[in-house]
CSV table of C-alpha atoms and ligand atoms in Angstrom, one decimal:
chain,number,residue,atom,x,y,z
A,1,MET,CA,43.8,-9.8,-18.8
A,2,GLN,CA,40.9,-11.0,-16.6
A,3,SER,CA,37.2,-10.9,-17.4
A,4,ASP,CA,35.2,-8.8,-15.0
A,5,SER,CA,33.3,-11.9,-13.8
A,6,SER,CA,36.4,-13.6,-12.6
A,7,VAL,CA,37.7,-10.8,-10.4
A,8,GLY,CA,37.3,-11.6,-6.7
A,9,HIS,CA,36.1,-15.1,-7.5
A,10,ALA,CA,38.1,-18.1,-6.3
A,11,VAL,CA,37.3,-21.7,-7.4
A,12,VAL,CA,38.4,-24.8,-5.4
A,13,ILE,CA,38.7,-28.1,-7.3
A,14,GLY,CA,37.6,-30.9,-4.8
A,15,GLY,CA,35.3,-30.6,-1.8
A,16,SER,CA,37.2,-33.0,0.5
A,17,VAL,CA,39.1,-31.9,3.7
A,18,ALA,CA,41.8,-29.8,2.0
A,19,GLY,CA,39.4,-28.2,-0.5
A,20,LEU,CA,36.9,-27.2,2.1
A,21,LEU,CA,39.6,-25.8,4.4
A,22,ALA,CA,41.1,-23.8,1.5
A,23,ALA,CA,37.6,-22.4,0.8
A,24,ARG,CA,37.4,-21.4,4.5
A,25,ALA,CA,40.7,-19.6,4.2
A,26,LEU,CA,39.9,-17.9,0.9
A,27,SER,CA,36.5,-16.7,2.1
A,28,SER,CA,38.1,-13.9,4.1
A,29,SER,CA,39.8,-12.4,1.1
A,30,TYR,CA,37.7,-13.2,-2.0
A,31,THR,CA,34.3,-11.9,-2.7
A,32,HIS,CA,33.0,-15.3,-3.6
A,33,VAL,CA,34.4,-18.9,-3.4
A,34,THR,CA,33.0,-21.8,-5.3
A,35,VAL,CA,34.0,-25.4,-4.4
A,36,LEU,CA,33.5,-27.8,-7.3
A,37,GLU,CA,33.2,-31.5,-6.3
A,38,ARG,CA,32.8,-34.4,-8.7
A,39,ASP,CA,30.9,-36.6,-6.2
A,40,THR,CA,27.5,-36.0,-4.7
A,41,PHE,CA,27.9,-34.9,-1.1
A,42,PRO,CA,26.2,-37.6,1.0
A,43,ALA,CA,23.2,-36.8,3.1
A,44,GLN,CA,24.4,-39.2,5.8
A,45,THR,CA,27.7,-39.6,7.6
A,46,VAL,CA,29.1,-42.1,5.1
A,47,SER,CA,32.2,-42.5,3.0
A,48,ARG,CA,32.0,-41.6,-0.7
A,49,ARG,CA,33.6,-42.7,-3.9
A,50,GLY,CA,36.0,-39.8,-4.4
A,51,VAL,CA,37.5,-40.3,-1.0
A,52,PRO,CA,38.0,-44.1,-0.8
A,53,GLN,CA,40.4,-43.7,2.2
A,54,GLY,CA,37.3,-42.4,4.1
A,55,ARG,CA,36.5,-46.0,5.0
A,56,GLN,CA,39.9,-46.4,6.8
A,57,VAL,CA,40.8,-45.3,10.4
A,58,HIS,CA,41.9,-41.7,10.4
A,59,ALA,CA,43.7,-40.2,13.4
A,60,LEU,CA,43.0,-36.5,14.0
A,61,LEU,CA,46.3,-35.2,15.5
A,62,THR,CA,46.1,-32.7,18.4
A,63,ARG,CA,47.5,-30.0,16.1
A,64,GLY,CA,44.8,-30.6,13.6
A,65,ALA,CA,42.0,-30.4,16.2
A,66,VAL,CA,43.4,-27.2,17.6
A,67,GLY,CA,43.7,-25.7,14.1
A,68,LEU,CA,40.2,-26.7,13.2
A,69,ASP,CA,39.0,-25.0,16.4
A,70,GLY,CA,40.8,-21.9,15.2
A,71,LEU,CA,39.3,-21.9,11.7
A,72,PHE,CA,35.8,-22.8,13.0
A,73,PRO,CA,35.5,-21.6,16.7
A,74,GLY,CA,33.7,-24.2,18.8
A,75,PHE,CA,34.7,-27.2,16.6
A,76,ILE,CA,36.2,-29.3,19.4
A,77,ASP,CA,33.1,-28.8,21.6
A,78,ALA,CA,30.9,-29.6,18.6
A,79,MET,CA,32.8,-32.9,18.2
A,80,THR,CA,32.1,-33.8,21.8
A,81,ALA,CA,28.4,-32.8,21.4
A,82,ALA,CA,28.2,-35.0,18.3
A,83,GLY,CA,29.3,-38.0,20.5
A,84,VAL,CA,33.0,-38.1,19.5
A,85,PRO,CA,34.9,-39.8,22.3
A,86,SER,CA,38.1,-38.0,23.4
A,87,GLY,CA,40.7,-38.5,26.0
A,88,ASP,CA,44.3,-37.8,26.9
A,89,ALA,CA,46.6,-39.1,24.1
A,90,GLN,CA,48.9,-40.8,26.6
A,91,ALA,CA,46.9,-41.5,29.8
A,92,ASP,CA,43.8,-42.8,27.9
A,93,PHE,CA,45.6,-44.4,25.0
A,94,THR,CA,48.1,-47.3,25.0
A,95,TRP,CA,51.1,-47.0,22.8
A,96,PHE,CA,53.6,-49.7,21.8
A,97,LEU,CA,56.8,-48.2,20.3
A,98,ASP,CA,59.2,-50.8,19.0
A,99,GLY,CA,57.3,-53.3,21.0
A,100,HIS,CA,57.7,-51.4,24.3
A,101,ARG,CA,54.6,-50.3,26.1
A,102,MET,CA,54.8,-46.5,26.7
A,103,ALA,CA,54.4,-45.5,30.4
A,104,ALA,CA,51.0,-43.9,30.9
A,105,ALA,CA,50.7,-40.3,32.2
A,106,ALA,CA,48.7,-37.2,31.6
A,107,SER,CA,50.2,-35.5,28.6
A,108,GLY,CA,47.8,-32.6,28.2
A,109,LEU,CA,47.4,-33.7,24.5
A,110,ARG,CA,43.8,-34.4,23.6
A,111,GLY,CA,43.1,-37.4,21.3
A,112,PHE,CA,39.8,-37.9,19.4
A,113,GLY,CA,38.0,-41.0,18.2
A,114,VAL,CA,36.3,-39.6,15.1
A,115,SER,CA,35.6,-41.2,11.8
A,116,ARG,CA,36.8,-39.6,8.6
A,117,PRO,CA,33.3,-39.1,7.1
A,118,ARG,CA,32.2,-37.4,10.3
A,119,ILE,CA,35.2,-34.9,10.3
A,120,GLU,CA,34.5,-34.1,6.6
A,121,GLU,CA,30.8,-33.6,7.3
A,122,MET,CA,31.5,-31.3,10.2
A,123,ILE,CA,33.9,-29.2,8.2
A,124,ARG,CA,31.5,-29.2,5.2
A,125,ASP,CA,28.5,-28.0,7.3
A,126,ARG,CA,30.6,-25.1,8.6
A,127,VAL,CA,31.9,-24.1,5.2
A,128,ARG,CA,28.4,-24.4,3.7
A,129,ALA,CA,27.2,-21.9,6.3
A,130,LEU,CA,29.7,-19.2,5.1
A,131,PRO,CA,27.7,-16.6,3.3
A,132,ASN,CA,30.2,-16.1,0.4
A,133,VAL,CA,31.0,-19.8,-0.3
A,134,SER,CA,29.0,-22.1,-2.6
A,135,LEU,CA,29.5,-25.9,-2.6
A,136,VAL,CA,28.6,-27.3,-6.0
A,137,ASP,CA,28.6,-31.1,-6.2
A,138,GLY,CA,28.1,-33.4,-9.2
A,139,THR,CA,30.6,-31.2,-11.1
A,140,GLN,CA,33.9,-32.4,-12.5
A,141,VAL,CA,36.6,-30.0,-13.4
A,142,ASP,CA,38.1,-31.1,-16.8
A,143,GLY,CA,40.7,-28.4,-17.3
A,144,LEU,CA,41.9,-24.8,-16.7
A,145,VAL,CA,41.2,-21.7,-18.8
A,146,ARG,CA,44.2,-19.5,-19.3
A,147,VAL,CA,44.7,-16.0,-20.7
A,148,GLY,CA,48.4,-15.0,-21.0
A,149,ASP,CA,50.3,-16.1,-17.9
A,150,ARG,CA,47.2,-16.5,-15.6
A,151,VAL,CA,44.3,-18.8,-15.1
A,152,VAL,CA,41.0,-17.1,-15.6
A,153,GLY,CA,38.7,-20.0,-14.9
A,154,VAL,CA,38.0,-23.8,-15.2
A,155,ARG,CA,36.2,-26.0,-17.7
A,156,VAL,CA,33.6,-28.1,-16.0
A,157,ARG,CA,31.2,-31.0,-16.8
A,158,GLY,CA,27.9,-31.4,-14.8
A,159,ARG,CA,25.8,-34.5,-14.0
A,160,SER,CA,24.1,-34.3,-17.4
A,161,GLY,CA,27.4,-34.2,-19.2
A,162,ALA,CA,26.9,-30.6,-20.2
A,163,GLU,CA,30.1,-28.6,-20.4
A,164,ASP,CA,30.7,-25.1,-19.2
A,165,THR,CA,33.3,-22.7,-18.0
A,166,VAL,CA,33.5,-21.0,-14.6
A,167,PRO,CA,35.5,-17.8,-14.5
A,168,ALA,CA,37.9,-17.3,-11.6
A,169,GLU,CA,40.7,-15.1,-10.5
A,170,LEU,CA,42.2,-17.9,-8.4
A,171,VAL,CA,42.0,-21.7,-8.9
A,172,VAL,CA,43.0,-24.0,-6.1
A,173,ASP,CA,43.5,-27.6,-7.0
A,174,ALA,CA,42.5,-29.8,-4.0
A,175,ALA,CA,41.7,-32.9,-6.1
A,176,GLY,CA,43.9,-35.2,-4.0
A,177,ARG,CA,46.4,-37.8,-5.3
A,178,GLY,CA,44.5,-38.0,-8.6
A,179,SER,CA,45.1,-34.2,-9.3
A,180,ARG,CA,45.5,-33.3,-13.0
A,181,ALA,CA,47.6,-30.3,-12.2
A,182,GLN,CA,50.7,-31.6,-13.9
A,183,PRO,CA,49.2,-32.5,-17.3
A,184,TRP,CA,47.2,-29.2,-17.3
A,185,LEU,CA,50.5,-27.3,-16.8
A,186,ARG,CA,52.2,-29.3,-19.5
A,187,GLU,CA,49.4,-28.7,-21.9
A,188,PHE,CA,50.0,-24.9,-21.5
A,189,GLY,CA,53.7,-25.3,-22.0
A,190,TYR,CA,54.5,-24.6,-18.3
A,191,PRO,CA,57.2,-26.6,-16.4
A,192,VAL,CA,56.0,-29.3,-14.1
A,193,PRO,CA,57.4,-29.9,-10.6
A,194,GLU,CA,59.8,-32.7,-9.8
A,195,GLN,CA,58.5,-35.2,-7.3
A,196,THR,CA,60.1,-37.0,-4.4
A,197,ALA,CA,58.5,-40.3,-3.7
A,198,VAL,CA,59.2,-42.7,-0.8
A,199,ARG,CA,57.8,-46.2,-1.4
A,200,THR,CA,56.6,-48.2,1.6
A,201,ASN,CA,53.7,-50.3,0.0
A,202,VAL,CA,51.3,-49.8,2.9
A,203,VAL,CA,48.2,-52.0,3.0
A,204,TYR,CA,45.3,-51.0,5.4
A,205,VAL,CA,42.4,-53.1,6.5
A,206,THR,CA,39.7,-51.4,8.6
A,207,ARG,CA,36.6,-52.8,10.1
A,208,HIS,CA,34.1,-51.5,12.7
A,209,TYR,CA,32.6,-53.3,15.7
A,210,GLN,CA,30.0,-52.6,18.3
A,211,GLN,CA,31.5,-51.1,21.5
A,212,GLU,CA,31.4,-53.4,24.4
A,213,PRO,CA,31.9,-52.1,27.9
A,214,GLY,CA,34.4,-54.8,29.1
A,215,LEU,CA,36.9,-54.1,26.2
A,216,LEU,CA,39.7,-51.6,26.4
A,217,ASP,CA,39.1,-50.9,30.1
A,218,GLY,CA,37.6,-47.5,29.4
A,219,ARG,CA,40.6,-46.4,27.4
A,220,LEU,CA,40.1,-44.4,24.2
A,221,GLY,CA,42.3,-46.8,22.2
A,222,ALA,CA,45.6,-48.5,21.5
A,223,THR,CA,48.2,-48.4,18.8
A,224,VAL,CA,51.0,-50.8,17.9
A,225,VAL,CA,53.5,-48.8,15.8
A,226,PRO,CA,55.5,-50.7,13.1
A,227,PHE,CA,59.3,-50.9,13.3
A,228,PRO,CA,62.2,-52.5,11.5
A,229,GLY,CA,61.7,-56.3,11.9
A,230,GLN,CA,58.0,-55.8,12.6
A,231,PRO,CA,56.4,-54.2,9.5
A,232,ARG,CA,52.9,-54.5,11.0
A,233,ALA,CA,50.7,-52.1,12.8
A,234,ALA,CA,47.3,-52.2,14.7
A,235,VAL,CA,45.0,-49.5,15.9
A,236,VAL,CA,41.8,-49.9,17.9
A,237,VAL,CA,39.9,-46.7,18.8
A,238,ARG,CA,36.5,-45.8,20.2
A,239,GLN,CA,34.5,-43.7,17.7
A,240,GLU,CA,31.2,-41.9,17.6
A,241,ALA,CA,28.1,-44.0,17.2
A,242,ASP,CA,29.3,-46.5,19.8
A,243,ARG,CA,31.7,-48.2,17.5
A,244,PHE,CA,35.2,-49.5,17.8
A,245,ALA,CA,37.3,-49.0,14.7
A,246,VAL,CA,40.0,-51.6,14.2
A,247,LEU,CA,42.8,-51.0,11.7
A,248,LEU,CA,45.4,-53.6,10.7
A,249,ALA,CA,48.3,-52.4,8.5
A,250,GLY,CA,51.2,-54.0,6.9
A,251,LEU,CA,54.1,-52.5,4.9
A,252,LEU,CA,56.9,-53.6,2.6
A,253,GLY,CA,55.1,-56.8,1.5
A,254,GLU,CA,53.1,-57.5,4.7
A,255,GLU,CA,49.5,-57.7,4.0
A,256,PRO,CA,46.7,-58.0,6.6
A,257,PRO,CA,44.0,-60.6,5.8
A,258,THR,CA,40.3,-59.8,5.7
A,259,ASP,CA,38.9,-63.0,7.1
A,260,ASP,CA,38.1,-63.2,10.8
A,261,ALA,CA,40.6,-65.9,11.7
A,262,GLY,CA,43.4,-64.3,9.6
A,263,MET,CA,42.8,-60.9,11.2
A,264,ILE,CA,42.9,-62.3,14.7
A,265,GLU,CA,46.1,-64.2,13.9
A,266,PHE,CA,47.7,-61.1,12.4
A,267,ALA,CA,46.8,-58.9,15.4
A,268,SER,CA,47.7,-61.6,18.0
A,269,ALA,CA,51.3,-61.7,16.8
A,270,LEU,CA,51.8,-58.1,17.9
A,271,ALA,CA,52.9,-56.8,21.3
A,272,GLY,CA,49.6,-55.2,22.3
A,273,GLN,CA,46.6,-57.5,22.4
A,274,ASP,CA,43.9,-54.8,22.4
A,275,ALA,CA,43.0,-55.0,18.7
A,276,ALA,CA,43.1,-58.9,18.9
A,277,GLU,CA,40.7,-58.9,21.9
A,278,VAL,CA,38.2,-56.6,20.1
A,279,LEU,CA,38.5,-58.8,16.9
A,280,ARG,CA,37.9,-61.9,19.0
A,281,SER,CA,35.0,-60.7,21.2
A,282,ALA,CA,33.1,-57.7,19.6
A,283,THR,CA,30.4,-57.9,17.0
A,284,PRO,CA,31.3,-56.5,13.6
A,285,VAL,CA,28.9,-53.9,12.1
A,286,ASP,CA,30.4,-53.9,8.6
A,287,GLU,CA,32.7,-55.8,6.3
A,288,PRO,CA,36.5,-55.3,6.4
A,289,VAL,CA,37.8,-52.9,3.7
A,290,LYS,CA,41.3,-53.1,2.2
A,291,MET,CA,43.2,-50.2,0.7
A,292,ARG,CA,46.7,-49.9,-0.7
A,293,TYR,CA,48.9,-46.9,-0.4
A,294,PRO,CA,52.1,-47.5,-2.4
A,295,GLU,CA,54.1,-44.3,-1.8
A,296,SER,CA,54.4,-40.9,-0.2
A,297,THR,CA,54.8,-38.1,-2.7
A,298,LEU,CA,56.0,-34.5,-2.4
A,299,ASN,CA,55.7,-32.3,-5.4
A,300,HIS,CA,58.3,-29.4,-5.6
A,301,PHE,CA,56.1,-26.6,-7.0
A,302,ASP,CA,58.3,-24.2,-5.1
A,303,LYS,CA,61.3,-25.1,-7.3
A,304,LEU,CA,59.6,-24.1,-10.5
A,305,ASP,CA,61.1,-21.0,-12.2
A,306,ARG,CA,57.8,-20.1,-13.8
A,307,HIS,CA,54.3,-20.3,-12.2
A,308,LEU,CA,50.9,-20.1,-13.8
A,309,GLY,CA,49.5,-17.1,-12.1
A,310,GLY,CA,46.4,-17.7,-9.9
A,311,PHE,CA,46.9,-21.4,-9.7
A,312,LEU,CA,47.6,-23.2,-6.4
A,313,VAL,CA,47.8,-26.8,-5.4
A,314,VAL,CA,47.0,-28.0,-1.8
A,315,GLY,CA,46.5,-31.1,0.3
A,316,ASP,CA,47.3,-34.5,-1.0
A,317,ALA,CA,47.7,-33.1,-4.5
A,318,LEU,CA,50.7,-31.2,-3.2
A,319,CYS,CA,52.1,-33.7,-0.6
A,320,SER,CA,50.7,-37.0,0.4
A,321,PHE,CA,52.1,-38.8,3.5
A,322,ASN,CA,52.4,-42.4,4.6
A,323,PRO,CA,49.0,-42.6,6.4
A,324,ILE,CA,50.5,-44.5,9.3
A,325,TYR,CA,51.6,-41.1,10.8
A,326,GLY,CA,48.1,-39.6,10.5
A,327,GLN,CA,49.3,-36.3,9.2
A,328,GLY,CA,47.3,-35.5,6.0
A,329,MET,CA,44.3,-33.7,7.5
A,330,THR,CA,46.4,-31.8,10.0
A,331,VAL,CA,48.7,-30.6,7.2
A,332,ALA,CA,45.6,-29.5,5.2
A,333,VAL,CA,44.6,-27.4,8.2
A,334,MET,CA,48.0,-25.9,8.4
A,335,GLU,CA,48.0,-25.0,4.7
A,336,ALA,CA,44.6,-23.3,5.1
A,337,GLU,CA,46.1,-21.3,8.0
A,338,LEU,CA,49.0,-20.4,5.8
A,339,LEU,CA,46.8,-19.3,2.9
A,340,GLN,CA,44.8,-17.1,5.2
A,341,PHE,CA,47.9,-15.6,6.7
A,342,LEU,CA,49.5,-14.9,3.3
A,343,LEU,CA,46.3,-13.3,2.0
A,344,ALA,CA,46.0,-11.1,5.1
A,345,GLU,CA,49.6,-10.0,5.0
A,346,HIS,CA,50.2,-9.2,1.4
A,347,GLY,CA,46.9,-9.6,-0.4
A,348,ARG,CA,46.1,-11.6,-3.6
A,349,GLN,CA,49.1,-10.3,-5.6
A,350,ASP,CA,51.6,-13.0,-6.7
A,351,LEU,CA,49.9,-15.6,-4.5
A,352,ALA,CA,51.2,-18.7,-6.4
A,353,PRO,CA,54.9,-18.3,-5.9
A,354,ARG,CA,54.4,-16.9,-2.3
A,355,PHE,CA,52.2,-19.9,-1.4
A,356,PHE,CA,54.4,-22.6,-2.9
A,357,ALA,CA,57.5,-21.2,-1.2
A,358,ALA,CA,55.9,-20.9,2.2
A,359,ALA,CA,54.1,-24.3,1.9
A,360,ALA,CA,57.5,-26.0,1.1
A,361,THR,CA,58.8,-24.6,4.4
A,362,LEU,CA,55.6,-25.8,6.2
A,363,LEU,CA,55.8,-29.3,4.7
A,364,ALA,CA,59.5,-29.8,5.5
A,365,GLU,CA,58.8,-30.8,9.1
A,366,PRO,CA,56.0,-33.3,8.7
A,367,TRP,CA,57.7,-34.8,5.6
A,368,SER,CA,60.9,-35.4,7.4
A,369,LEU,CA,59.0,-36.8,10.4
A,370,ALA,CA,57.2,-39.3,8.2
A,371,THR,CA,60.0,-40.2,5.8
A,372,GLY,CA,62.5,-40.3,8.7
A,373,GLY,CA,60.3,-43.0,10.2
A,374,ASP,CA,60.0,-44.9,6.8
A,375,LEU,CA,63.8,-44.7,6.2
A,376,ARG,CA,64.4,-46.6,9.5
A,377,PHE,CA,63.4,-49.6,7.5
A,378,PRO,CA,66.5,-50.7,5.5
A,379,GLU,CA,64.2,-52.0,2.6
A,380,VAL,CA,62.9,-48.4,2.0
A,381,GLU,CA,64.8,-46.6,-0.8
A,382,GLY,CA,65.7,-43.0,-0.2
A,383,GLU,CA,68.4,-40.6,0.7
A,384,ARG,CA,69.9,-41.1,4.1
A,385,GLY,CA,72.0,-38.3,5.8
A,386,PRO,CA,75.4,-38.9,7.4
A,387,GLN,CA,73.9,-38.4,10.9
A,388,ASP,CA,70.9,-40.6,10.5
A,389,GLU,CA,72.5,-43.7,12.0
A,390,GLU,CA,73.5,-41.9,15.2
A,391,VAL,CA,70.1,-40.1,15.5
A,392,ASN,CA,68.2,-43.3,14.9
A,393,GLY,CA,70.3,-45.1,17.5
A,394,TYR,CA,69.4,-42.4,20.0
A,395,LEU,CA,65.7,-42.6,19.1
A,396,ASP,CA,65.7,-46.4,19.5
A,397,GLN,CA,66.9,-45.9,23.0
A,398,PHE,CA,64.4,-43.1,23.5
A,399,ARG,CA,61.5,-45.3,22.6
A,400,ALA,CA,62.7,-48.1,24.9
A,401,SER,CA,63.2,-45.6,27.8
A,402,ALA,CA,59.7,-44.2,27.2
A,403,ALA,CA,58.4,-47.5,28.6
A,404,ILE,CA,59.8,-46.4,32.0
A,405,ASP,CA,59.9,-42.6,31.9
A,406,PRO,CA,56.5,-41.0,31.0
A,407,VAL,CA,58.2,-37.6,30.3
A,408,LEU,CA,59.8,-39.2,27.3
A,409,GLY,CA,56.5,-40.6,26.1
A,410,THR,CA,54.9,-37.2,26.4
A,411,ALA,CA,57.7,-35.6,24.4
A,412,PHE,CA,57.3,-38.3,21.7
A,413,LEU,CA,53.6,-37.7,21.5
A,414,LYS,CA,54.0,-33.9,21.2
A,415,VAL,CA,56.1,-34.5,18.1
A,416,ALA,CA,53.8,-37.2,16.7
A,417,ASN,CA,50.8,-34.8,17.2
A,418,MET,CA,52.8,-32.0,15.5
A,419,MET,CA,52.7,-29.8,18.7
A,420,ALA,CA,56.5,-29.8,18.9
A,421,PRO,CA,59.3,-30.1,16.3
A,422,VAL,CA,61.3,-33.3,15.9
A,423,THR,CA,64.4,-31.5,17.2
A,424,SER,CA,62.7,-31.1,20.6
A,425,LEU,CA,63.5,-34.8,21.2
A,426,LEU,CA,67.2,-33.9,21.1
A,427,SER,CA,67.2,-31.5,24.0
A,428,PRO,CA,69.9,-32.1,26.7
A,429,GLU,CA,67.2,-32.9,29.3
A,430,LEU,CA,65.6,-35.6,27.2
A,431,MET,CA,69.0,-37.0,26.2
A,432,GLU,CA,69.9,-37.3,29.8
A,433,ARG,CA,66.6,-39.0,30.7
A,434,THR,CA,67.0,-41.3,27.7
A,435,GLN,CA,70.4,-42.5,28.9
A,436,ARG,CA,69.4,-43.1,32.5
A,437,PRO,CA,70.1,-46.8,33.4
A,438,ARG,CA,66.9,-48.9,33.0
A,439,ALA,CA,66.1,-51.9,35.1
A,440,GLN,CA,66.2,-55.0,32.9
B,501,FAD,C1,44.6,-45.2,3.8
B,501,FAD,C2,44.7,-43.7,4.2
B,501,FAD,C3,44.7,-43.4,5.6
B,501,FAD,C4,44.8,-42.1,6.0
B,501,FAD,N1,44.8,-41.8,7.3
B,501,FAD,C5,44.9,-40.6,7.7
B,501,FAD,C6,44.9,-40.3,9.1
B,501,FAD,O1,45.0,-41.1,10.0
B,501,FAD,N2,45.0,-39.0,9.5
B,501,FAD,C7,45.0,-38.0,8.6
B,501,FAD,O2,45.1,-36.8,8.9
B,501,FAD,N3,45.1,-38.2,7.3
B,501,FAD,C8,45.0,-39.5,6.8
B,501,FAD,N4,45.0,-39.8,5.5
B,501,FAD,C9,45.1,-38.6,4.5
B,501,FAD,C10,43.8,-37.9,4.4
B,501,FAD,O3,42.8,-38.8,3.9
B,501,FAD,C11,44.0,-36.8,3.4
B,501,FAD,O4,45.1,-36.0,3.7
B,501,FAD,C12,42.8,-35.8,3.5
B,501,FAD,O5,41.6,-36.4,3.0
B,501,FAD,C13,43.0,-34.5,2.6
B,501,FAD,O6,43.1,-34.9,1.3
B,501,FAD,P1,42.6,-34.0,0.1
B,501,FAD,O7,41.4,-33.2,0.5
B,501,FAD,O8,43.8,-33.3,-0.4
B,501,FAD,O9,42.2,-35.0,-1.0
B,501,FAD,P2,41.1,-36.2,-1.0
B,501,FAD,O10,40.6,-36.4,0.3
B,501,FAD,O11,41.6,-37.3,-1.8
B,501,FAD,O12,39.9,-35.5,-1.8
B,501,FAD,C14,40.0,-35.1,-3.2
B,501,FAD,C15,38.6,-34.6,-3.6
B,501,FAD,O13,38.6,-34.1,-4.9
B,501,FAD,C16,37.6,-34.6,-5.7
B,501,FAD,N5,38.0,-34.5,-7.1
B,501,FAD,C17,39.0,-35.1,-7.7
B,501,FAD,N6,39.2,-34.8,-8.9
B,501,FAD,C18,38.2,-33.9,-9.2
B,501,FAD,C19,37.8,-33.1,-10.3
B,501,FAD,N7,38.5,-33.2,-11.5
B,501,FAD,N8,36.8,-32.3,-10.3
B,501,FAD,C20,36.1,-32.1,-9.1
B,501,FAD,N9,36.4,-32.8,-8.0
B,501,FAD,C21,37.4,-33.7,-8.0
B,501,FAD,C22,37.3,-36.0,-5.1
B,501,FAD,O14,36.1,-36.5,-5.4
B,501,FAD,C23,37.6,-35.7,-3.6
B,501,FAD,O15,36.4,-35.3,-3.0
B,501,FAD,C24,45.0,-41.1,5.0
B,501,FAD,C25,45.0,-41.4,3.7
B,501,FAD,C26,44.9,-42.7,3.3
B,501,FAD,C27,45.0,-43.0,1.8
């Protein structure tokens, strides 16, 4: 039984990227959508407490940018107008795969140098402008309200500490990795999902520098990807506000330092010297910030035999990926597209089981892409398939051949940018190109 005030009202817990995008999707089918955020939304383009990863370099994959442009027409042009640098993901960006420098060519894939706070702010401004969406900050959700087998609202606490309830027909949990969905379900006697976790112990250090014309030769950026035997990564990218963002990352026990000399030494040991050069020559504009990311997690809500009606979980609360692959925001975009599609196709009825089943299908590809990369490292625990060794051997050769044949590099970047499935790398044409003899 639902109270009248809950009908047509959707509540989203968490006003970060996944929550805002979910609100955008719901706004087409619900009379009103309220986003409840614990933090105060910042007045400037700065990181905030509830999103500590906002201070780290975030890649916006091409698929994510295209999806944002679909949800908010004109988004890509608005990024450019806001001073976000962009360029071809292969021609204007240097890639080192397994230590091999990828051959440059025009890939047709657009890359963007945009900070995480700027992306969130741009999404927030657009969601705030939707006439039937309210963004309410300074409000923490402490629990769900249930009647029978459905949620009918949430319990909230405002800045003053005053408690209240907000009625809702649908509650979407977009509270990130700290989501309380599981204890809330347990409290109501509902089953909680099993979780698959892949532990890589990633450590990030990001620092920003003033852009200097001589550095990076006009390119958008450069990335050194980690691989077995070299569990270190480096990224340097031009961003809005005339800044270079430099990210050093280590995994499986490798930890980037935060002092100048140590950062330079860490970056200098890698194949590409772009990050090292920026660290050596450019003027820093802030302090280095370190962040740990122990493991990727996938929660199998789709496998539950009983769902709490009207309760969905999205974004990092549902599935959180090793950040090295830059997938989180793009997957949040795709989940919002999915939500919008499911609502348009079959309405609000039985949304929870329908959403979790379809989201599991959506997540399979990015999850296998990321964990497939992680499981190349023999130290990483996880299930390996019988064909993994053969496929990994082929992909090792593929990455080496991409140093000579730019077509292979483009194919790799299409997959990495989620514009093509992993299986596209196994086409007969690419297999033949991979096996062409290479000059030593
Ligand atoms: C180090 C690092 C680097 C990353 N790099 C990339 C990258 O390169 N590219 C990419 O696409 N993704 C990247 N990601 C992932 C990306 O940050 C997330 O996928 C993205 O922010 C979407 O997350 P989310 O909205 O689900 O959760 P979050 O961003 O974690 O936000 C959760 C929100 O919920 C709020 N909240 C929590 N509990 C409550 C409550 N009880 N009541 C009210 N509000 C609440 C929080 O304040 C916060 O605003 C990275 C992640 C990390 C950790």
